[in-house]
GROMACS .gro file of C-alpha atoms in nm:
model
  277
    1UNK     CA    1   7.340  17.836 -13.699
    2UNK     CA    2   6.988  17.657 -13.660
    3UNK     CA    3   6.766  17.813 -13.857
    4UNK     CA    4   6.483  17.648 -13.638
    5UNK     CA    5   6.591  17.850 -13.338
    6UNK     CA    6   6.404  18.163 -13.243
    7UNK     CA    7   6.422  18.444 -12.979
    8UNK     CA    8   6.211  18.500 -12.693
    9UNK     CA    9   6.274  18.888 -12.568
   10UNK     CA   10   6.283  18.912 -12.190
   11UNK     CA   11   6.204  19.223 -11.965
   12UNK     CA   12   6.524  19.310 -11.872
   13UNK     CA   13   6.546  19.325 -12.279
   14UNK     CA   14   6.774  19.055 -12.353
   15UNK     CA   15   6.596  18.723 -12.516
   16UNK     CA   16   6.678  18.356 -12.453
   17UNK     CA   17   6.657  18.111 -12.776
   18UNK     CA   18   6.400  17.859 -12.801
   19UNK     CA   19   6.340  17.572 -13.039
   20UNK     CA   20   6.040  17.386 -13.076
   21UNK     CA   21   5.991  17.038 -13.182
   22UNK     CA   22   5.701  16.817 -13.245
   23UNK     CA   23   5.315  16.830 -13.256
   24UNK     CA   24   5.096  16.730 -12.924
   25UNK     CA   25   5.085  16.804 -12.562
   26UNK     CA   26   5.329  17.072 -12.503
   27UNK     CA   27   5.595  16.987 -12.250
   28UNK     CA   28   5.935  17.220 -12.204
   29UNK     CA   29   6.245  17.073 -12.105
   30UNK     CA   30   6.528  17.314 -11.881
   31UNK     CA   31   6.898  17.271 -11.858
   32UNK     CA   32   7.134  17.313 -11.563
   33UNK     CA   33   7.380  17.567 -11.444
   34UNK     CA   34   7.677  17.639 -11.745
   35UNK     CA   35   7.444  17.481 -12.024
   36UNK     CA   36   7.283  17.555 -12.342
   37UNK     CA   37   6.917  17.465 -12.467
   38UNK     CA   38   7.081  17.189 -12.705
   39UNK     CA   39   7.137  17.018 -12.374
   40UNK     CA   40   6.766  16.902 -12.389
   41UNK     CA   41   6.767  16.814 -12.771
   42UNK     CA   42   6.814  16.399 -12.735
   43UNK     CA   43   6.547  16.403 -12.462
   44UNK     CA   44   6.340  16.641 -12.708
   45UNK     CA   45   6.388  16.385 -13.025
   46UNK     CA   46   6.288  16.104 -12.807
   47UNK     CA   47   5.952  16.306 -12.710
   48UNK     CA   48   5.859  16.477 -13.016
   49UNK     CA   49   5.660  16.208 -13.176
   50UNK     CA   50   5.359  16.264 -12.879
   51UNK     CA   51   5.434  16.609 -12.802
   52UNK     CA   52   5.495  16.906 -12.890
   53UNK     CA   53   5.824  16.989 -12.735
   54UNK     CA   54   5.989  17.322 -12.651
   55UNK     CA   55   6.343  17.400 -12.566
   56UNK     CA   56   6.514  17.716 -12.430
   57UNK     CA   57   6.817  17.887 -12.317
   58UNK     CA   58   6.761  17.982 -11.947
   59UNK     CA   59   6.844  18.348 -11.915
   60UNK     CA   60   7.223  18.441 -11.994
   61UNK     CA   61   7.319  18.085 -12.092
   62UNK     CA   62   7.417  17.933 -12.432
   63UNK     CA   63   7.412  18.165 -12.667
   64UNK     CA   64   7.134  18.427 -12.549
   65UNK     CA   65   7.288  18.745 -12.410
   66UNK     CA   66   7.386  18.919 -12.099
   67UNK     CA   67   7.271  19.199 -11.891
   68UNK     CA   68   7.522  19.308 -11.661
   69UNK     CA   69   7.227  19.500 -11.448
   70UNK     CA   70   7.026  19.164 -11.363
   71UNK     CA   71   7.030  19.012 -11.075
   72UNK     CA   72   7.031  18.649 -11.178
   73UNK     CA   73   6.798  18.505 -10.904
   74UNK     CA   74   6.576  18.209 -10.894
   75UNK     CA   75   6.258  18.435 -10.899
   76UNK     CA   76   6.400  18.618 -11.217
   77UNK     CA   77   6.439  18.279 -11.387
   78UNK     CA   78   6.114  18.172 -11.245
   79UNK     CA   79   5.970  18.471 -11.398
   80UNK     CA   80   6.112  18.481 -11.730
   81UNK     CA   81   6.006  18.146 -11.772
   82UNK     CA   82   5.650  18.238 -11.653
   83UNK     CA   83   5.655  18.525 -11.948
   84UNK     CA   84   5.750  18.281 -12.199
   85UNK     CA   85   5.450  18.059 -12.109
   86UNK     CA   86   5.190  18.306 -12.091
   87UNK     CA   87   5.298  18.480 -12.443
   88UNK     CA   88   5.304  18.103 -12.587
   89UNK     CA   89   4.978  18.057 -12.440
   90UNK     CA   90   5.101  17.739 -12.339
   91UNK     CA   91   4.865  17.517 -12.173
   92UNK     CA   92   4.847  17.186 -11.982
   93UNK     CA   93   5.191  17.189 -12.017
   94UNK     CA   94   5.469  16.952 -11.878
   95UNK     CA   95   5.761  17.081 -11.763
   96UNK     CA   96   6.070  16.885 -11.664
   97UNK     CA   97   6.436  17.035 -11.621
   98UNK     CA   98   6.749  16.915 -11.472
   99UNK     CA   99   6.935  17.072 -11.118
  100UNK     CA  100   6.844  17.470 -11.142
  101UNK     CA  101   6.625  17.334 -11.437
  102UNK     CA  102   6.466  17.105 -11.190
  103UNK     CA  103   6.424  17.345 -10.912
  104UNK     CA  104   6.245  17.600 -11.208
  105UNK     CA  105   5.918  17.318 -11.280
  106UNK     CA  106   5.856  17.351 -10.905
  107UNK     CA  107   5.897  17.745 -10.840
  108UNK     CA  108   5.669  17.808 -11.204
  109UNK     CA  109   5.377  17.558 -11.117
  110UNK     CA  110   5.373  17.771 -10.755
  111UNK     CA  111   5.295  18.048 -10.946
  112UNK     CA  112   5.083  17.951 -11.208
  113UNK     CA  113   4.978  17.592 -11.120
  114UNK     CA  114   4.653  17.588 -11.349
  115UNK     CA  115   4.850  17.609 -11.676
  116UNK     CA  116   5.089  17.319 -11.570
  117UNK     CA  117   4.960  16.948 -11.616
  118UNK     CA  118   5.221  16.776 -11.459
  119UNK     CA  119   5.591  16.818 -11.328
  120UNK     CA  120   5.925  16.645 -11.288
  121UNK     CA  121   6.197  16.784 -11.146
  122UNK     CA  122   6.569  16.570 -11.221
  123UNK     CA  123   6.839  16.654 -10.962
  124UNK     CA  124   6.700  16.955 -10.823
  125UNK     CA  125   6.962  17.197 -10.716
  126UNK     CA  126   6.858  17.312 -10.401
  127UNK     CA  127   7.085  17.290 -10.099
  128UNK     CA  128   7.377  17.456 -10.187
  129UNK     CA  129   7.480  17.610  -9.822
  130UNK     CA  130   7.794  17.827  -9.945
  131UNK     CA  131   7.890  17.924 -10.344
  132UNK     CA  132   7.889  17.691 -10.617
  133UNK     CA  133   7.863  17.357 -10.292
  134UNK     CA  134   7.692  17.137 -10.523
  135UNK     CA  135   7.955  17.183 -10.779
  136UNK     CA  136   8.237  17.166 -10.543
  137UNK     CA  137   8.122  16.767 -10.465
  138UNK     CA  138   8.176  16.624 -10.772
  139UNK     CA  139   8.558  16.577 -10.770
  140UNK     CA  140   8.882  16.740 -10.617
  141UNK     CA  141   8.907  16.969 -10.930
  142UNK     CA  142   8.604  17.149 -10.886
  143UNK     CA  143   8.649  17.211 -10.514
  144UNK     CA  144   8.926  17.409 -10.614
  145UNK     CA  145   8.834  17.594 -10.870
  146UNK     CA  146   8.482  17.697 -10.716
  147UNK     CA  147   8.636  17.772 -10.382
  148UNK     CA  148   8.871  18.027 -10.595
  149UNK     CA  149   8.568  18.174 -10.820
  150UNK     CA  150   8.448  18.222 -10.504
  151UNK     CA  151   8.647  18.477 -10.316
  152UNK     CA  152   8.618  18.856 -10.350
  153UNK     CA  153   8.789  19.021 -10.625
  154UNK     CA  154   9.057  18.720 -10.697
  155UNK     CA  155   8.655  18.506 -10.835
  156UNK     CA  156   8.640  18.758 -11.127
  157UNK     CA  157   8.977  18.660 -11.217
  158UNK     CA  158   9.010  18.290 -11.185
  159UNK     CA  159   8.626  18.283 -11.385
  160UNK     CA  160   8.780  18.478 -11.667
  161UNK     CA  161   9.082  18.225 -11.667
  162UNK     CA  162   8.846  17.927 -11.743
  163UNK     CA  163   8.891  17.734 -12.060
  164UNK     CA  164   8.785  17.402 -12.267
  165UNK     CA  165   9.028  17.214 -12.010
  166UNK     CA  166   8.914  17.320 -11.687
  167UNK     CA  167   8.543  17.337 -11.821
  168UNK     CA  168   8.613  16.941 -11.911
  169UNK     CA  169   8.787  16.896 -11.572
  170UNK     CA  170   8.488  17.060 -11.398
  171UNK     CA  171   8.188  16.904 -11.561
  172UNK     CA  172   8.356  16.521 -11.538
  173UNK     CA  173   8.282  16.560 -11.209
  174UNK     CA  174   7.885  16.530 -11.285
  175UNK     CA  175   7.921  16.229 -11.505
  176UNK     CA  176   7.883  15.879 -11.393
  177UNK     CA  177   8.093  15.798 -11.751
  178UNK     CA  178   8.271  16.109 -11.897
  179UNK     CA  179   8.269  15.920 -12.188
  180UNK     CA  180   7.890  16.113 -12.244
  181UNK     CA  181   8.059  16.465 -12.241
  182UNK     CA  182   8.150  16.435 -12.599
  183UNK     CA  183   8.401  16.677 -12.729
  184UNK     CA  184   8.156  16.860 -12.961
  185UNK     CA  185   7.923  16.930 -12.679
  186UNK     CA  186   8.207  17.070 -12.502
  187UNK     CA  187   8.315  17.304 -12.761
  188UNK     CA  188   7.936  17.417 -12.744
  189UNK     CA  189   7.983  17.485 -12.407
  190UNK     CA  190   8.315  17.648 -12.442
  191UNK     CA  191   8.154  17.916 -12.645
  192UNK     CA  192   8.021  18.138 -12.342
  193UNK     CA  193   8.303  18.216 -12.178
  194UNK     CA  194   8.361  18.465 -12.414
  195UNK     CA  195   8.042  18.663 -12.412
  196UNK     CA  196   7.994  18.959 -12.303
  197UNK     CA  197   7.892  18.973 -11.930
  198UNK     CA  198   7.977  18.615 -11.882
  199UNK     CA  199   8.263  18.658 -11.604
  200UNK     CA  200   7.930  18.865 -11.397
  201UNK     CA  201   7.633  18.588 -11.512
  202UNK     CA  202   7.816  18.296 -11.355
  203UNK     CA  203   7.933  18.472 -11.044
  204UNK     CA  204   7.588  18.656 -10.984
  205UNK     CA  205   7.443  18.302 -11.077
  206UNK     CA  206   7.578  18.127 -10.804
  207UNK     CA  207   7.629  18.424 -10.553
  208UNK     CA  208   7.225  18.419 -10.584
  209UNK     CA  209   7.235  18.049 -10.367
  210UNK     CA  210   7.000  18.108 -10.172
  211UNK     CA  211   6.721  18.219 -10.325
  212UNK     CA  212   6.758  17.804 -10.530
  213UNK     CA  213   6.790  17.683 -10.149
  214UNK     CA  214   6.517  17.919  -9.982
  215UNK     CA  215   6.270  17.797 -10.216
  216UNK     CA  216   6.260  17.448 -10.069
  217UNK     CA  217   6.067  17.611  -9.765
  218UNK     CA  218   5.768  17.647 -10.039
  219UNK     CA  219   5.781  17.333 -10.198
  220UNK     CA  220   5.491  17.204  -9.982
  221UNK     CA  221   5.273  17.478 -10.112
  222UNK     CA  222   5.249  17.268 -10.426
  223UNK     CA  223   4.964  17.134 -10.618
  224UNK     CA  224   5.039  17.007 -10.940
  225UNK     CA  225   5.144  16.663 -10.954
  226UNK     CA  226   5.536  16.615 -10.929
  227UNK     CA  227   5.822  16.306 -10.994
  228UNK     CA  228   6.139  16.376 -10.780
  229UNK     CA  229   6.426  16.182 -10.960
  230UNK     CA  230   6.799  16.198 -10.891
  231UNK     CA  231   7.104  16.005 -11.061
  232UNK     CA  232   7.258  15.694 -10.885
  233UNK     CA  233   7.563  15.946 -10.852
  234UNK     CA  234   7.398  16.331 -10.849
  235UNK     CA  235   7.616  16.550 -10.625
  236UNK     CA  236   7.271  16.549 -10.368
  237UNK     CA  237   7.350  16.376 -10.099
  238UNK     CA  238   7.087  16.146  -9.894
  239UNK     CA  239   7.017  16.376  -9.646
  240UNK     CA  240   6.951  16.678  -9.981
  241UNK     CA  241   6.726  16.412 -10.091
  242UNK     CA  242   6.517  16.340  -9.851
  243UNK     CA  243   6.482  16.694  -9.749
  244UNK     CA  244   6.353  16.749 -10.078
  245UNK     CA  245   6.139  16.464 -10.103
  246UNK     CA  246   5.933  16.562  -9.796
  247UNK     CA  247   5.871  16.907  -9.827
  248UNK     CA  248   5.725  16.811 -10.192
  249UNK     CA  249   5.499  16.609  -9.955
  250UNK     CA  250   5.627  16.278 -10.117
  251UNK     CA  251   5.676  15.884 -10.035
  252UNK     CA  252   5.993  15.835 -10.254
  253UNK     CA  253   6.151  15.923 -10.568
  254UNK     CA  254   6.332  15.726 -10.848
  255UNK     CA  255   6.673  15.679 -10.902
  256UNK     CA  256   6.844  15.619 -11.208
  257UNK     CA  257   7.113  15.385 -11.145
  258UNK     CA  258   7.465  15.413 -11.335
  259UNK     CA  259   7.390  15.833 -11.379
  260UNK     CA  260   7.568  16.107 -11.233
  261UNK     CA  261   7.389  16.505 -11.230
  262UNK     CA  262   7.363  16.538 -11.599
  263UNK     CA  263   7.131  16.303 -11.661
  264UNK     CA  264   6.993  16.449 -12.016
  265UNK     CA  265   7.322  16.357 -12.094
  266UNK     CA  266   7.416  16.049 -11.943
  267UNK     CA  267   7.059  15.878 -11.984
  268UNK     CA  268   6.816  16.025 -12.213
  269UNK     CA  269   6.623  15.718 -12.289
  270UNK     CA  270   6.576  15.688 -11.937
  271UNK     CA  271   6.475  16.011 -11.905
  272UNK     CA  272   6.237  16.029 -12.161
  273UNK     CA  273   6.061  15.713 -12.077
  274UNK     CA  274   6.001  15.839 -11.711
  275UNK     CA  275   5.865  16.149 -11.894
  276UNK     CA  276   5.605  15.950 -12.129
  277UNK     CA  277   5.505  15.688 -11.785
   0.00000   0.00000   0.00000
């Protein structure tokens, strides 16, 4: 285990890991849905010599534990995130995070907008209009599988079937090259399914849809200063994006060609250089 890795206790009295890195400008990075802090870490190596750079489990994920009596909702993440700020004292921060890590810079700065310098938000998951939709669009595989997690009683069952091969089958569909989901990341990831709780975190997770997609009807409420980027390839369709794009009140976003929704992954150069300007 890392010995650089510490715990953060949450309300609900669980704790998320965190890891810092660097000296400078704080900024914290946030993974997506089914991820791990080390997600972040080659963005985080690629900022570190400017910043001072923080990464974290997002609560339930990676290897920080479950509470079967949370409801896993945006706001809770929102808020958890919020706590871990304020008892950092973190100021004139930067935050930037990836799909339900990209939707969390945007919900925190509404919040508390005068500790956060700037934002960017990387595939934003925020239009899913039934369980696990986003998911569902990256390839044949994950249609089925999600449209099975997703029915009463039978979901509990077919989530406690997954395994390395259907995880692998599942995530390929977010990579423009699946080349980038190396096999030791995988067996990372592989590593939650059997937690505690985790059969109830990813169903309440995604059962909790709506409160990611509701919080688009907010986003023009914002104030701090905000990039909107999505891979060549994200699961967003146009239409997601440009929804997006003008309730943040904005003339365009970037693209990052040859990149599917795991861009930390696929394209951390990239990333980290649109993070540095």
């Amino acid at each position: 285990m890392d010995q650089n890795i510490q715990k953060f206790i949450l309300q609900d009295e669980t704790y998320i890991r965190f890891k810092k890195f660097g000296k400078g400008q704080p900024i914290l990075l946030l993974h997506t849905f089914r991820n791990r802090l080390e997600y972040c870490k080659n963005v985080a190596n690629l900022l570190k010599e400017k910043h001072s750079v923080y990464i974290v489990d997002l609560p339930g994920f990676g290897d920080s534990p479950i509470n079967v009596n949370t409801k896993y909702t945006q706001d809770f993440f929102t808020n958890s995130i919020i706590d871990f700020i304020e008892k950092k004292k973190l100021k004139n921060l930067i935050i930037a995070g990836e799909s339900i890590g990209g939707v969390l810079p945007i919900s925190i700065s509404l919040k508390i907008p005068k500790k956060i310098d700037k934002i960017f938000s990387f595939n934003p998951y925020d239009y899913d209009e039934f369980f696990g939709d986003g998911i569902s669009r990256g390839n044949f595989f994950a249609r089925f599988i999600m449209f099975h997690c997703g029915l009463p009683f039978f979901g509990k069952l077919f989530v406690g079937l997954e395994n390395k091969f259907i995880l692998k089958k599942i995530l390929n569909g977010g990579f423009k090259n699946s080349e980038n989901l190396t096999n030791e990341f995988l067996n990372l990831l592989s590593k939650a399914n059997k937690k505690p709780g985790y059969t109830y975190h990813f169903l309440n997770v995604l059962s909790n849809f709506k409160s990611w997609s509701n919080i688009k009807n907010s986003y023009n409420e914002l104030k701090v200063p905000i990039k909107l980027i999505y891979g060549e390839d994200d699961w967003a369709n146009k239409t997601n994006r440009h929804t997006t794009m003008n309730k943040l009140n904005l003339d365009s976003y970037k693209t990052i060609n040859d990149c599917g929704h795991f861009s930390f992954l696929e394209k951390p150069k990239e990333v980290a250089n649109i993070i540095l300007g």
